[in-house]
Every structure is written in C-alpha cells, then in structure tokens.
Amino acid sequence: MANNDPDELVEFDSYTNIADAYIAKGILETNGVPCVINGQLMSTLYFGVPGIDPRLYVRRKDLELARRIMESQPSD
C-alpha cells in the first residue's frame, strides 16, 4: 500500500555536487518550499563516488510546486 502522507519527505532530485544542491534548496525555500539535503557530508568527503550524491527532499504535498518552481528557472 502506498504511503500518501502529505508531510512525508520524498526525493525531489539528486545532484552531482553539494553546491548545486544548495542552490536548488535556496531557490525552493525562497519560494516557500521547505526542503532538506541528505548526503551532504558523504558527498563532500567522497566527491564523485556513485551512489552518494547529495539528494534534495521535499514534503510530498510540495513536490508538484517544487517541480513548477524549478522548471520556471532560467537554464544556463
């Protein structure tokens, strides 16, 4: 059975470096979406090792909003 708890943390995205994860976190939190980064320490200690990239999590109820916010950002 799927967990539909709106406050459950779900993975929003993973990043190849901690700086990109913090940039995304800043954008989302500035727009009212609380989020957390998991894997900060490990990704810093073992930069580039597969499977330990930093991951950004948001509440399930904020997932669609987070996607819309990030899609509206200008790309490089």
Short mmCIF file of C-alpha atoms in Angstrom, two decimals:
data_model
loop_
_atom_site.label_atom_id
_atom_site.label_comp_id
_atom_site.label_asym_id
_atom_site.label_seq_id
_atom_site.Cartn_x
_atom_site.Cartn_y
_atom_site.Cartn_z
CA MET A 1 0.00 0.00 0.00
CA ALA A 2 1.37 3.42 -0.97
CA ASN A 3 2.01 5.98 1.70
CA ASN A 4 0.05 9.13 0.91
CA ASP A 5 1.07 11.14 3.97
CA PRO A 6 1.32 14.73 2.64
CA ASP A 7 4.12 15.52 5.11
CA GLU A 8 6.26 12.52 4.15
CA LEU A 9 9.64 13.52 2.72
CA VAL A 10 10.13 12.42 -0.86
CA GLU A 11 13.16 12.76 -3.09
CA PHE A 12 12.93 15.78 -5.35
CA ASP A 13 16.27 15.44 -7.13
CA SER A 14 19.89 14.35 -6.78
CA TYR A 15 22.92 16.43 -7.67
CA THR A 16 26.49 15.76 -8.71
CA ASN A 17 27.83 18.28 -6.20
CA ILE A 18 26.76 19.87 -2.95
CA ALA A 19 26.85 23.43 -4.37
CA ASP A 20 24.10 22.65 -6.90
CA ALA A 21 22.01 21.03 -4.18
CA TYR A 22 22.29 24.15 -2.01
CA ILE A 23 21.41 26.42 -4.93
CA ALA A 24 18.23 24.41 -5.56
CA LYS A 25 17.45 24.38 -1.83
CA GLY A 26 17.80 28.17 -1.71
CA ILE A 27 15.50 28.66 -4.70
CA LEU A 28 12.84 26.38 -3.26
CA GLU A 29 12.96 27.81 0.25
CA THR A 30 12.84 31.38 -1.09
CA ASN A 31 9.61 30.35 -2.80
CA GLY A 32 8.12 28.84 0.35
CA VAL A 33 9.00 25.17 -0.13
CA PRO A 34 10.87 23.76 2.89
CA CYS A 35 13.41 21.11 1.99
CA VAL A 36 16.38 19.16 3.30
CA ILE A 37 19.57 17.82 1.78
CA ASN A 38 20.60 14.27 2.56
CA GLY A 39 24.13 13.02 1.93
CA GLN A 40 25.86 16.38 2.46
CA LEU A 41 28.81 15.05 4.40
CA MET A 42 29.36 11.89 2.38
CA SER A 43 29.19 13.72 -0.95
CA THR A 44 31.77 16.21 0.30
CA LEU A 45 34.14 13.54 1.60
CA TYR A 46 33.76 11.23 -1.40
CA PHE A 47 33.14 13.66 -4.25
CA GLY A 48 32.16 11.91 -7.47
CA VAL A 49 31.61 8.46 -5.99
CA PRO A 50 28.42 6.98 -7.47
CA GLY A 51 25.54 6.44 -5.10
CA ILE A 52 26.40 9.10 -2.55
CA ASP A 53 25.38 12.21 -4.45
CA PRO A 54 23.54 14.80 -2.37
CA ARG A 55 19.76 14.42 -2.60
CA LEU A 56 17.14 17.08 -2.03
CA TYR A 57 13.90 16.10 -0.28
CA VAL A 58 10.60 17.97 -0.06
CA ARG A 59 7.27 17.13 1.54
CA ARG A 60 5.03 15.07 -0.70
CA LYS A 61 2.45 17.87 -0.72
CA ASP A 62 5.08 20.31 -2.06
CA LEU A 63 6.51 18.07 -4.78
CA GLU A 64 4.50 19.43 -7.71
CA LEU A 65 5.05 23.03 -6.60
CA ALA A 66 8.79 22.38 -6.30
CA ARG A 67 8.85 20.99 -9.85
CA ARG A 68 7.00 24.02 -11.22
CA ILE A 69 9.33 26.42 -9.41
CA MET A 70 12.46 24.74 -10.72
CA GLU A 71 11.06 24.43 -14.26
CA SER A 72 10.41 28.19 -14.27
CA GLN A 73 14.07 28.96 -13.52
CA PRO A 74 16.24 30.15 -16.42
CA SER A 75 18.66 27.49 -17.64
CA ASP A 76 22.35 28.13 -18.15
#
